[in-house]
Amino acid sequence: MAKLNGHGHKQVKRICCIGAGYVGGPTCAVIANKAPHIHVDVVDLNEKRISAWKSDHLPIYEPGLVEMTVLPRDGSPDRPPNLFFTTDVKASITKADLIFLCVATPTKYTGIGSGRAADLVYIESATRMIAEAATSDKIVVEKSTVPCKTAASIREILSAVGKPDVHFDILSNPEFLAEGTAIRNLEQPDRLLIGSLTTDRGLRAAASLVDVYAEWVPRERIVTMHLWSSEMAKLAANALLAQRISSINALSAICESTGADIDEVAYAVGLDKRIGPKMLKSSVGFGGSCFRKDVLNLVYIAQTLHLPEVATYWEQVVEMNEYQKQRFSKRIVSCLYTTLTDKRVALLGFAYKKDTGDTRESAAISIVNSLVAEKADVRIYDPKVDADAIWMELQWTSPNFADTQKRVTVCKTAYEACEDAHAAVIATEWDEFNNKDTEVHIREVNGLAVIGRSPSSYSTGSGMQFSNGTLETSPAPKNGHRVIGTASAADGGHLQDGLSMTPTPTSPTITKQRARGLSMYDNSGINGSNADENLKPWMGSQPASPQATTHTAKPTHGSKNPRLDWAKVASVMQKPMFVFDGRNVVDAVKLEDLGFRVESIGKPGGLRGE
């Protein structure tokens, strides 16, 4: 790790962030909120987006973002505003001490490296603008995900285009945010990486950025390293996270054919400390703007370095993700008697994961296109994605958009989408679709941790289980309980609240969508998972009893929408009724009691007990 020279570095008083999207907006809102003495400008060429940031209706949905933004943006009687949104890019660059590059780095879809290489056109454009506008020394910080050694290209452009007496120091400071938990990730990061050259100027520049984050982040969580290592670390992190998701999804296919339950398998595997419970939630695949793009970028880098075996290895991560989506769509067709012609199918969720309105590379896109190809009547509902965003995605990815327009309807409620439907497909794990118990009881019986519903309900034959550290309902054995693990006095019988990864897949279409009228400074998006969320204990330490001690734990739910009344849904759907759970968020037994047939990822199909 690079050692910083603590003397003589510049104090950052003004920041300019180029890019008012999913990374730039939240990042600067938190910086401005936590460091009221720093003037923060967020700039973008998209006037509509900037106007939205100035309004009561922010251009992106992120829990906690409004609260984090309003105080520094609007100010208060005892605090002047220090967060500003503007289209005057040149003026903001001129006045800034430090400039964040938060622009898009989509996959190229034409030319050399098409379908794999990162398109750095927006990086270059922003860099040239910095060089032309800067009249004093600047620290330029890459936050966008870029190929290793991109900083060298940035430095070359700045040196060639910039004024002779202006010096630029380049840093890498990749984001490790997850949509849906971005504000929490920014307030309490696992780590912050700052990469610099090991020259005196490079280390002083890094120290200046460290001081900005040290306003609220413990210094031991701020890691400094070489510039190239920091750039590579971001790509490596996303590739490894995507690999883990594809690995559990590959196992889910085997589970469906053998009768094993992927949630139980994932829980058992996650108990191994070498593996851990995170990112082991099977689904229809990963989505968002990062994973697919960054893995394919890594594939291209390996190819250009003449490492074909390495390229093939990482390419399989994306291939498995596409296979998972196709497999799920084929399962829908197979269960509905091999024909969907004019059958109504409700698609519940269109965002690539819950607690965000982002639809980029969402699994729902692939599912809709597959259903339309089968001539189904598709009804879409998502609580946070408006109709315009849905139609934009479908327009850019549909093989026959005219046919899609005829067969797809965007609904305002889940009940409207499900009316007269033959099937409901859960594509996003919004909490309102979840019908699982909000309370779970953890019992210690003769040293064993037994997790189930309230003890009085054991005779119903249904139980609760932990999956990847998350709570899942599943059928219980006839004796009324399921033995999950061992509770010991050493750990107080602690069980940890883990993360439900909830990704969502990608559309095979290479990201042409970045040309869809978004600003050139629309950032590349934040990670498609809440992988950085810390595990927290469910229970405090309590003495283990050789008899039975009951603890109650309440899972948290991020959605403010009321839960779906599945009994009401059952009353309006066609018979037989199918639920295809692409996120494993429903209690299959409870739905089957209502007359549904439930097909879940990584679990054998058909009615339980068949």
XYZ file of C-alpha atoms in Angstrom:
610
model
C 0.000 0.000 0.000
C 1.183 3.500 -0.791
C 2.370 5.555 2.171
C 1.123 9.125 2.124
C 3.275 12.150 2.744
C 1.241 14.042 5.292
C 2.937 17.402 4.630
C 2.244 20.061 2.054
C -0.863 18.647 0.415
C -3.674 20.870 -0.810
C -6.837 21.381 1.206
C -9.843 20.766 -1.020
C -12.327 23.639 -0.808
C -14.242 23.169 -4.062
C -15.248 19.972 -5.846
C -16.664 19.620 -9.343
C -18.333 16.331 -10.245
C -18.846 15.707 -13.966
C -21.883 13.441 -14.221
C -25.192 13.822 -12.352
C -26.283 10.212 -12.435
C -26.388 7.197 -10.127
C -22.835 7.676 -8.834
C -22.170 11.389 -9.091
C -25.413 12.564 -7.510
C -25.477 10.397 -4.367
C -21.698 10.604 -3.842
C -21.672 14.392 -3.917
C -24.822 14.641 -1.811
C -23.088 12.710 0.964
C -19.819 14.649 0.649
C -21.663 17.975 0.791
C -23.807 16.799 3.701
C -20.849 15.564 5.742
C -18.416 18.354 4.826
C -20.364 21.643 4.925
C -17.182 23.669 4.408
C -16.623 22.158 0.934
C -18.418 23.744 -2.028
C -19.661 20.922 -4.283
C -20.828 21.430 -7.877
C -22.476 18.571 -9.778
C -22.424 19.348 -13.494
C -24.136 17.740 -16.453
C -25.049 18.748 -19.995
C -28.537 17.297 -19.544
C -30.656 20.297 -18.498
C -33.662 18.143 -17.650
C -31.605 16.050 -15.251
C -30.076 19.080 -13.561
C -33.539 20.621 -13.168
C -34.736 17.410 -11.529
C -31.865 17.505 -9.021
C -32.943 21.034 -8.085
C -36.577 19.991 -7.615
C -38.549 17.957 -5.093
C -38.540 15.038 -7.547
C -34.979 13.782 -7.891
C -34.103 12.028 -11.172
C -33.218 8.752 -9.455
C -34.814 6.755 -6.655
C -32.534 5.722 -3.824
C -33.575 5.212 -0.180
C -32.307 8.099 1.940
C -31.166 10.188 -1.031
C -33.754 12.932 -0.620
C -32.914 13.427 3.049
C -29.189 13.449 2.276
C -29.596 15.964 -0.570
C -32.047 18.550 0.742
C -29.990 20.047 3.602
C -26.775 20.812 1.665
C -28.733 21.811 -1.446
C -31.312 24.089 0.174
C -29.445 25.087 3.316
C -30.939 25.999 6.692
C -30.939 29.055 8.980
C -27.648 27.983 10.546
C -26.056 26.401 7.470
C -25.650 27.944 4.005
C -26.117 25.609 1.018
C -22.967 23.980 -0.339
C -24.369 21.537 -2.936
C -25.163 22.941 -6.370
C -26.373 21.438 -9.634
C -25.541 23.229 -12.867
C -24.996 22.882 -16.606
C -22.180 25.453 -16.523
C -19.459 22.844 -16.765
C -16.635 25.196 -17.711
C -17.135 27.601 -14.802
C -17.293 24.767 -12.271
C -14.117 23.169 -13.618
C -12.279 26.490 -13.528
C -13.068 27.080 -9.847
C -12.588 23.504 -8.590
C -9.634 22.105 -6.671
C -10.699 18.514 -7.306
C -12.752 17.064 -10.172
C -14.599 13.732 -10.093
C -15.124 11.902 -13.381
C -18.475 10.127 -12.984
C -19.303 9.531 -16.635
C -20.549 6.489 -18.498
C -18.151 3.813 -19.717
C -20.563 1.573 -21.648
C -19.619 -1.426 -23.728
C -18.675 -0.614 -27.321
C -21.237 -1.930 -29.764
C -19.365 -1.189 -32.998
C -15.774 -1.422 -34.160
C -12.798 -3.120 -32.541
C -13.768 -4.785 -29.275
C -17.484 -4.552 -30.058
C -19.537 -6.280 -27.389
C -16.649 -6.413 -24.909
C -14.380 -3.372 -24.732
C -15.269 -0.321 -22.668
C -16.181 2.733 -24.721
C -14.168 5.607 -23.248
C -15.625 8.322 -25.471
C -17.233 10.133 -22.519
C -14.072 9.861 -20.440
C -12.091 11.456 -23.258
C -14.698 14.155 -23.867
C -14.813 15.127 -20.191
C -11.013 15.056 -19.972
C -10.677 17.427 -22.920
C -13.202 19.769 -21.341
C -11.177 19.796 -18.116
C -7.962 20.508 -20.026
C -9.515 23.396 -21.943
C -11.227 25.003 -18.942
C -8.584 24.612 -16.227
C -6.517 27.701 -15.421
C -4.947 26.336 -12.223
C -3.646 22.979 -10.969
C -6.318 20.304 -10.559
C -6.693 16.890 -8.987
C -8.653 14.709 -11.415
C -10.293 11.635 -9.873
C -11.588 8.624 -11.814
C -14.740 7.287 -10.204
C -16.029 5.638 -13.369
C -15.093 1.996 -13.858
C -12.298 1.967 -16.424
C -9.727 -0.476 -17.848
C -6.383 -0.608 -16.092
C -4.047 2.243 -17.121
C -6.826 4.509 -18.353
C -5.291 7.163 -16.100
C -2.253 7.199 -18.384
C -4.474 8.141 -21.321
C -6.184 10.824 -19.246
C -2.832 12.272 -18.222
C -1.598 12.290 -21.826
C -4.693 14.179 -23.043
C -4.495 16.694 -20.196
C -0.809 17.327 -20.871
C -1.342 17.756 -24.608
C -4.464 19.928 -24.477
C -4.057 21.783 -21.186
C -2.265 25.077 -20.638
C 1.521 24.767 -20.201
C 1.584 26.161 -16.656
C -1.302 23.995 -15.353
C -0.466 20.677 -13.680
C -2.889 17.771 -13.274
C -2.651 14.919 -10.759
C -4.682 11.814 -11.584
C -6.225 9.594 -8.902
C -8.355 6.474 -9.031
C -11.188 6.327 -6.496
C -13.613 3.636 -7.687
C -17.068 3.430 -6.161
C -18.302 0.257 -4.482
C -21.946 1.204 -4.115
C -25.045 -0.891 -4.499
C -28.280 0.556 -5.766
C -30.854 0.401 -3.012
C -28.188 0.792 -0.321
C -25.981 3.471 -1.907
C -26.454 6.071 0.816
C -25.642 3.560 3.533
C -22.624 2.379 1.519
C -21.407 5.978 1.252
C -21.980 6.795 4.905
C -20.475 3.557 6.236
C -18.196 2.115 3.548
C -16.396 -1.178 4.038
C -13.402 0.466 2.410
C -12.447 3.383 0.205
C -9.711 2.890 -2.365
C -7.543 5.764 -3.507
C -4.934 4.992 -6.135
C -2.125 7.349 -7.076
C 1.317 7.420 -8.573
C 4.018 7.013 -5.946
C 5.595 10.362 -6.782
C 5.556 13.155 -4.206
C 2.858 14.986 -6.169
C 0.804 11.822 -6.531
C 0.948 11.046 -2.829
C 0.075 14.625 -1.882
C -2.937 14.516 -4.203
C -4.063 11.267 -2.582
C -3.673 12.843 0.864
C -5.949 15.700 -0.214
C -8.711 13.266 -1.185
C -8.174 11.266 2.017
C -8.882 14.442 3.996
C -12.218 14.884 2.209
C -13.437 11.403 3.126
C -11.941 11.553 6.618
C -14.658 14.066 7.517
C -16.838 11.025 8.273
C -14.989 7.833 7.295
C -12.506 6.283 9.772
C -9.028 6.558 8.293
C -8.369 2.856 8.728
C -11.062 2.222 6.115
C -9.369 4.483 3.566
C -6.872 2.361 1.652
C -4.226 3.957 -0.550
C -2.435 2.036 -3.285
C -0.865 2.361 -6.711
C -2.975 3.921 -9.435
C -3.064 0.799 -11.619
C -3.958 -1.457 -8.697
C -6.939 0.709 -7.781
C -8.244 0.696 -11.355
C -7.859 -3.075 -11.546
C -9.414 -3.669 -8.114
C -12.767 -2.281 -9.236
C -12.958 -4.556 -12.287
C -11.782 -7.506 -10.197
C -14.412 -6.907 -7.501
C -17.284 -6.787 -9.971
C -16.003 -9.830 -11.850
C -15.714 -11.887 -8.666
C -19.167 -10.855 -7.460
C -20.707 -11.741 -10.817
C -18.817 -15.044 -10.799
C -20.281 -15.916 -7.403
C -23.820 -15.250 -8.607
C -23.315 -17.344 -11.731
C -21.861 -20.128 -9.591
C -24.899 -20.352 -7.310
C -27.211 -20.104 -10.318
C -25.401 -22.980 -12.013
C -26.015 -25.034 -8.876
C -29.682 -23.995 -8.895
C -30.154 -25.784 -12.217
C -28.852 -29.006 -10.689
C -31.070 -28.553 -7.627
C -34.199 -28.238 -9.758
C -33.436 -31.566 -11.414
C -32.410 -33.485 -8.304
C -34.939 -32.321 -5.708
C -32.414 -30.379 -3.648
C -33.345 -26.900 -2.409
C -30.881 -24.198 -3.491
C -31.650 -22.052 -0.438
C -30.736 -24.906 1.902
C -27.638 -25.698 -0.139
C -26.568 -22.045 -0.120
C -27.122 -21.788 3.617
C -25.059 -24.908 4.279
C -22.254 -23.761 2.009
C -22.286 -20.262 3.475
C -21.557 -21.636 6.945
C -18.058 -22.437 5.720
C -16.041 -19.420 6.836
C -13.855 -19.720 3.757
C -16.939 -19.111 1.609
C -19.323 -17.062 3.743
C -23.020 -16.376 3.170
C -22.928 -13.288 0.970
C -23.962 -13.266 -2.685
C -25.335 -16.805 -2.584
C -28.922 -15.898 -3.410
C -30.019 -17.670 -6.571
C -32.213 -15.798 -9.016
C -32.863 -15.342 -12.708
C -29.437 -13.728 -12.921
C -27.557 -10.530 -12.249
C -28.381 -7.174 -13.774
C -27.622 -3.496 -13.475
C -25.159 -1.432 -15.421
C -21.954 -2.943 -14.059
C -21.553 -6.687 -13.811
C -22.078 -7.773 -17.405
C -20.240 -4.758 -18.784
C -17.260 -5.095 -16.478
C -16.863 -8.849 -16.883
C -16.902 -8.469 -20.665
C -14.377 -5.659 -20.368
C -12.138 -8.023 -18.405
C -12.627 -10.624 -21.151
C -11.495 -8.099 -23.753
C -8.467 -7.076 -21.702
C -7.423 -10.731 -21.400
C -7.851 -11.194 -25.142
C -5.706 -8.166 -25.961
C -3.039 -9.479 -23.580
C -3.069 -12.802 -25.479
C -4.529 -14.727 -22.552
C -7.299 -16.715 -24.302
C -7.790 -19.197 -21.468
C -8.348 -16.361 -19.009
C -10.774 -14.677 -21.402
C -12.763 -17.891 -21.867
C -12.957 -18.434 -18.116
C -14.510 -15.034 -17.420
C -16.736 -15.164 -20.484
C -18.490 -18.175 -18.994
C -19.705 -16.000 -16.105
C -21.777 -13.980 -18.575
C -22.787 -17.063 -20.567
C -24.165 -18.684 -17.405
C -26.134 -15.538 -16.624
C -27.754 -15.577 -20.065
C -28.438 -19.302 -19.733
C -30.205 -18.743 -16.406
C -32.580 -16.204 -17.941
C -33.320 -18.418 -20.930
C -33.889 -21.412 -18.677
C -36.388 -19.475 -16.578
C -38.334 -18.330 -19.647
C -38.430 -21.874 -21.030
C -39.765 -23.104 -17.691
C -42.677 -20.676 -17.953
C -43.562 -21.954 -21.423
C -43.226 -25.595 -20.395
C -45.448 -25.236 -17.320
C -48.139 -23.403 -19.274
C -48.606 -26.442 -21.494
C -46.031 -25.335 -24.115
C -48.146 -22.511 -25.495
C -48.590 -18.909 -24.379
C -50.605 -17.719 -27.359
C -52.986 -15.002 -26.129
C -52.498 -16.070 -22.512
C -52.147 -13.185 -20.094
C -48.982 -13.162 -17.998
C -48.423 -10.620 -15.214
C -44.831 -9.480 -14.806
C -44.315 -8.210 -11.259
C -41.294 -5.944 -11.185
C -39.250 -4.378 -13.966
C -36.338 -2.770 -12.091
C -33.197 -4.873 -12.017
C -33.454 -5.091 -8.228
C -35.630 -3.733 -5.453
C -35.274 -0.276 -3.940
C -34.198 1.302 -7.216
C -35.896 2.564 -10.336
C -32.970 1.478 -12.519
C -33.936 -0.901 -15.322
C -30.572 -1.319 -17.028
C -29.843 -4.935 -17.952
C -32.867 -6.070 -15.939
C -33.935 -9.702 -16.203
C -37.438 -8.440 -16.833
C -36.394 -7.180 -20.269
C -35.313 -10.626 -21.401
C -38.419 -12.234 -19.902
C -40.788 -9.800 -21.628
C -39.123 -10.299 -25.002
C -39.365 -14.078 -24.578
C -43.048 -13.894 -23.611
C -43.874 -11.617 -26.536
C -42.118 -14.019 -28.903
C -44.471 -16.710 -27.564
C -47.454 -14.419 -28.390
C -48.415 -13.855 -24.752
C -50.417 -10.883 -23.484
C -47.970 -9.316 -21.010
C -49.035 -6.975 -18.186
C -46.175 -5.202 -16.391
C -46.226 -3.604 -12.948
C -43.364 -2.014 -11.019
C -43.820 0.332 -8.038
C -40.848 2.580 -8.887
C -40.386 2.377 -12.663
C -42.603 4.609 -14.759
C -44.108 3.581 -18.076
C -41.756 5.748 -20.142
C -38.703 3.973 -18.751
C -40.240 0.564 -19.427
C -41.110 1.453 -23.015
C -37.645 2.892 -23.603
C -35.998 -0.373 -22.536
C -38.353 -2.454 -24.660
C -37.921 -0.201 -27.680
C -34.157 -0.681 -27.631
C -34.141 -4.402 -26.943
C -37.213 -5.811 -28.656
C -36.629 -7.696 -31.930
C -40.059 -6.506 -33.098
C -41.147 -3.431 -31.176
C -44.392 -3.028 -33.109
C -45.472 -6.476 -31.935
C -44.292 -5.665 -28.408
C -46.477 -2.553 -28.341
C -49.507 -4.657 -29.258
C -48.856 -7.340 -26.657
C -47.547 -5.377 -23.658
C -49.503 -3.192 -21.231
C -47.989 -1.238 -18.339
C -50.259 -1.350 -15.283
C -50.550 0.905 -12.242
C -51.141 -1.858 -9.696
C -50.231 -5.497 -9.277
C -53.912 -6.392 -9.081
C -54.553 -4.777 -12.458
C -51.637 -6.726 -13.934
C -52.869 -10.023 -12.479
C -56.515 -9.701 -13.496
C -57.451 -12.637 -15.779
C -53.790 -13.699 -15.906
C -52.799 -17.342 -16.231
C -49.491 -16.699 -14.492
C -47.675 -14.142 -12.356
C -43.922 -13.848 -12.867
C -41.903 -12.214 -10.079
C -38.953 -10.529 -11.777
C -37.977 -8.082 -9.014
C -37.903 -8.887 -5.305
C -39.926 -5.878 -4.162
C -41.043 -6.370 -0.572
C -44.696 -5.920 -1.488
C -44.612 -9.225 -3.389
C -43.164 -11.063 -0.379
C -45.744 -13.068 1.589
C -43.371 -14.523 4.168
C -43.880 -14.147 7.877
C -42.607 -10.898 9.346
C -41.719 -12.647 12.593
C -39.570 -15.687 13.021
C -38.867 -17.616 16.130
C -35.442 -19.011 16.843
C -35.508 -21.888 19.297
C -32.595 -23.582 20.963
C -33.434 -27.182 21.670
C -30.720 -29.414 23.116
C -28.022 -27.304 21.504
C -29.661 -27.170 18.072
C -30.874 -23.967 16.450
C -34.379 -24.643 15.203
C -35.923 -21.864 13.163
C -39.643 -21.746 12.544
C -42.837 -19.826 12.926
C -44.314 -19.306 16.330
C -44.224 -22.569 18.286
C -48.003 -22.774 18.294
C -48.035 -23.025 14.511
C -45.654 -25.983 14.173
C -48.542 -28.332 13.631
C -49.325 -26.587 10.327
C -46.371 -28.379 8.801
C -44.714 -25.238 7.498
C -41.536 -23.649 8.758
C -38.926 -21.002 8.344
C -35.355 -21.383 7.345
C -32.295 -19.284 6.854
C -31.017 -18.895 3.324
C -27.664 -17.217 2.790
C -28.231 -15.531 6.102
C -31.683 -14.379 5.034
C -34.972 -15.738 6.231
C -36.895 -17.944 3.865
C -40.017 -19.991 4.321
C -40.118 -23.544 3.129
C -42.072 -26.687 3.818
C -41.059 -28.356 7.033
C -40.836 -32.060 7.762
C -43.884 -33.719 9.247
C -42.522 -33.452 12.774
C -43.108 -29.708 12.525
C -39.620 -28.267 12.567
C -36.499 -28.044 10.502
C -33.076 -28.334 12.064
C -30.908 -25.638 10.554
C -27.651 -25.516 12.457
C -25.903 -25.818 15.765
C -26.125 -23.192 18.483
C -23.197 -23.061 20.842
C -22.610 -21.248 24.088
C -19.476 -19.771 22.553
C -21.387 -17.677 20.050
C -24.521 -17.241 22.092
C -26.520 -18.988 19.425
C -26.117 -15.940 17.177
C -27.558 -16.054 13.709
C -26.627 -13.305 11.315
C -28.845 -11.227 9.104
C -27.254 -11.565 5.707
C -28.017 -10.117 2.380
C -30.452 -11.006 -0.206
C -28.498 -10.373 -3.321
C -31.415 -9.745 -5.696
C -29.685 -9.042 -8.872
C -31.254 -9.157 -12.209
C -29.991 -9.992 -15.531
C -29.080 -8.421 -18.640
C -30.466 -8.207 -22.052
C -28.327 -9.877 -24.685
C -28.419 -6.617 -26.558
C -25.103 -4.811 -26.198
C -25.632 -1.594 -24.359
C -26.894 0.533 -27.203
C -29.130 1.984 -24.554
C -26.437 4.379 -23.477
C -27.098 6.239 -26.696
C -30.717 6.748 -25.730
C -30.591 10.461 -25.174
C -28.966 10.165 -21.776
C -26.414 12.817 -21.010
C -22.871 12.036 -22.015
C -22.145 12.613 -18.350
C -24.651 10.072 -17.127
C -22.485 7.897 -14.933
C -22.061 4.223 -15.520
C -24.222 3.218 -12.594
C -23.584 1.512 -9.330
C -23.197 -2.114 -8.610
C -25.957 -4.582 -9.261
C -25.992 -5.949 -5.758
C -26.050 -5.007 -2.140
C -22.912 -7.000 -1.646
C -21.263 -4.425 0.549
C -23.933 -4.480 3.240
C -22.480 -5.662 6.533
C -23.836 -8.684 8.311
C -25.477 -7.872 11.620
C -26.398 -10.246 14.434
C -30.053 -11.062 14.763
C -29.995 -11.651 18.500
C -28.062 -10.394 21.449
C -26.071 -12.864 23.508
C -28.373 -14.895 25.676
C -27.650 -18.023 27.654
C -28.391 -21.201 25.780
C -30.911 -23.448 27.417
C -30.889 -27.228 27.183
C -34.654 -26.962 26.901
C -36.269 -24.443 24.587
C -35.620 -20.717 24.518
C -37.497 -18.618 21.981
C -36.231 -15.380 20.463
C -38.158 -13.230 18.032
C -36.509 -11.487 15.109
C -38.162 -9.118 12.688
C -36.683 -8.804 9.208
C -36.674 -5.310 7.807
C -38.493 -4.407 4.631
C -37.382 -1.486 2.501
C -40.552 -0.922 0.507
C -43.170 1.476 1.829
C -45.882 -0.095 -0.308
C -48.359 -2.439 1.406
C -47.863 -6.120 0.852
C -49.749 -7.770 -1.952
C -52.893 -9.601 -0.875
C -52.285 -12.885 -2.650
C -55.785 -14.106 -1.766
C -57.164 -11.154 -3.700
C -54.817 -11.973 -6.569
C -56.091 -15.557 -6.561
C -59.657 -14.300 -6.874
C -58.961 -12.486 -10.154
C -56.621 -14.902 -11.961
C -57.484 -17.635 -14.434
C -57.339 -21.259 -13.250
C -55.003 -23.044 -12.960
C -52.928 -20.232 -11.446
C -49.142 -20.195 -11.702
C -46.562 -18.117 -9.865
C -43.048 -18.165 -11.293
C -40.823 -16.820 -8.546
C -37.615 -15.571 -10.133
C -36.372 -14.167 -6.833
C -37.414 -16.811 -4.295
C -39.350 -14.232 -2.288
C -42.628 -16.056 -1.682
C -43.665 -18.756 0.750
C -44.646 -21.442 -1.743
C -46.658 -23.428 0.803
C -48.838 -20.446 1.693
C -49.496 -19.695 -1.966
C -50.298 -23.322 -2.714
C -52.836 -23.213 0.108
C -54.524 -20.479 -1.940
C -54.565 -22.658 -5.026
C -51.440 -21.434 -6.793
C -48.834 -23.671 -8.355
C -45.451 -22.152 -7.531
C -42.286 -22.617 -9.561
C -39.160 -21.246 -7.870
C -35.517 -20.900 -8.849
C -33.383 -23.800 -7.659
C -36.299 -25.844 -6.334
C -38.115 -28.791 -7.879
C -41.320 -27.847 -9.665
C -44.837 -29.088 -9.143
C -47.006 -29.073 -6.062
C -45.297 -29.960 -2.786
C -45.908 -33.559 -1.882
C -46.460 -34.692 -5.468
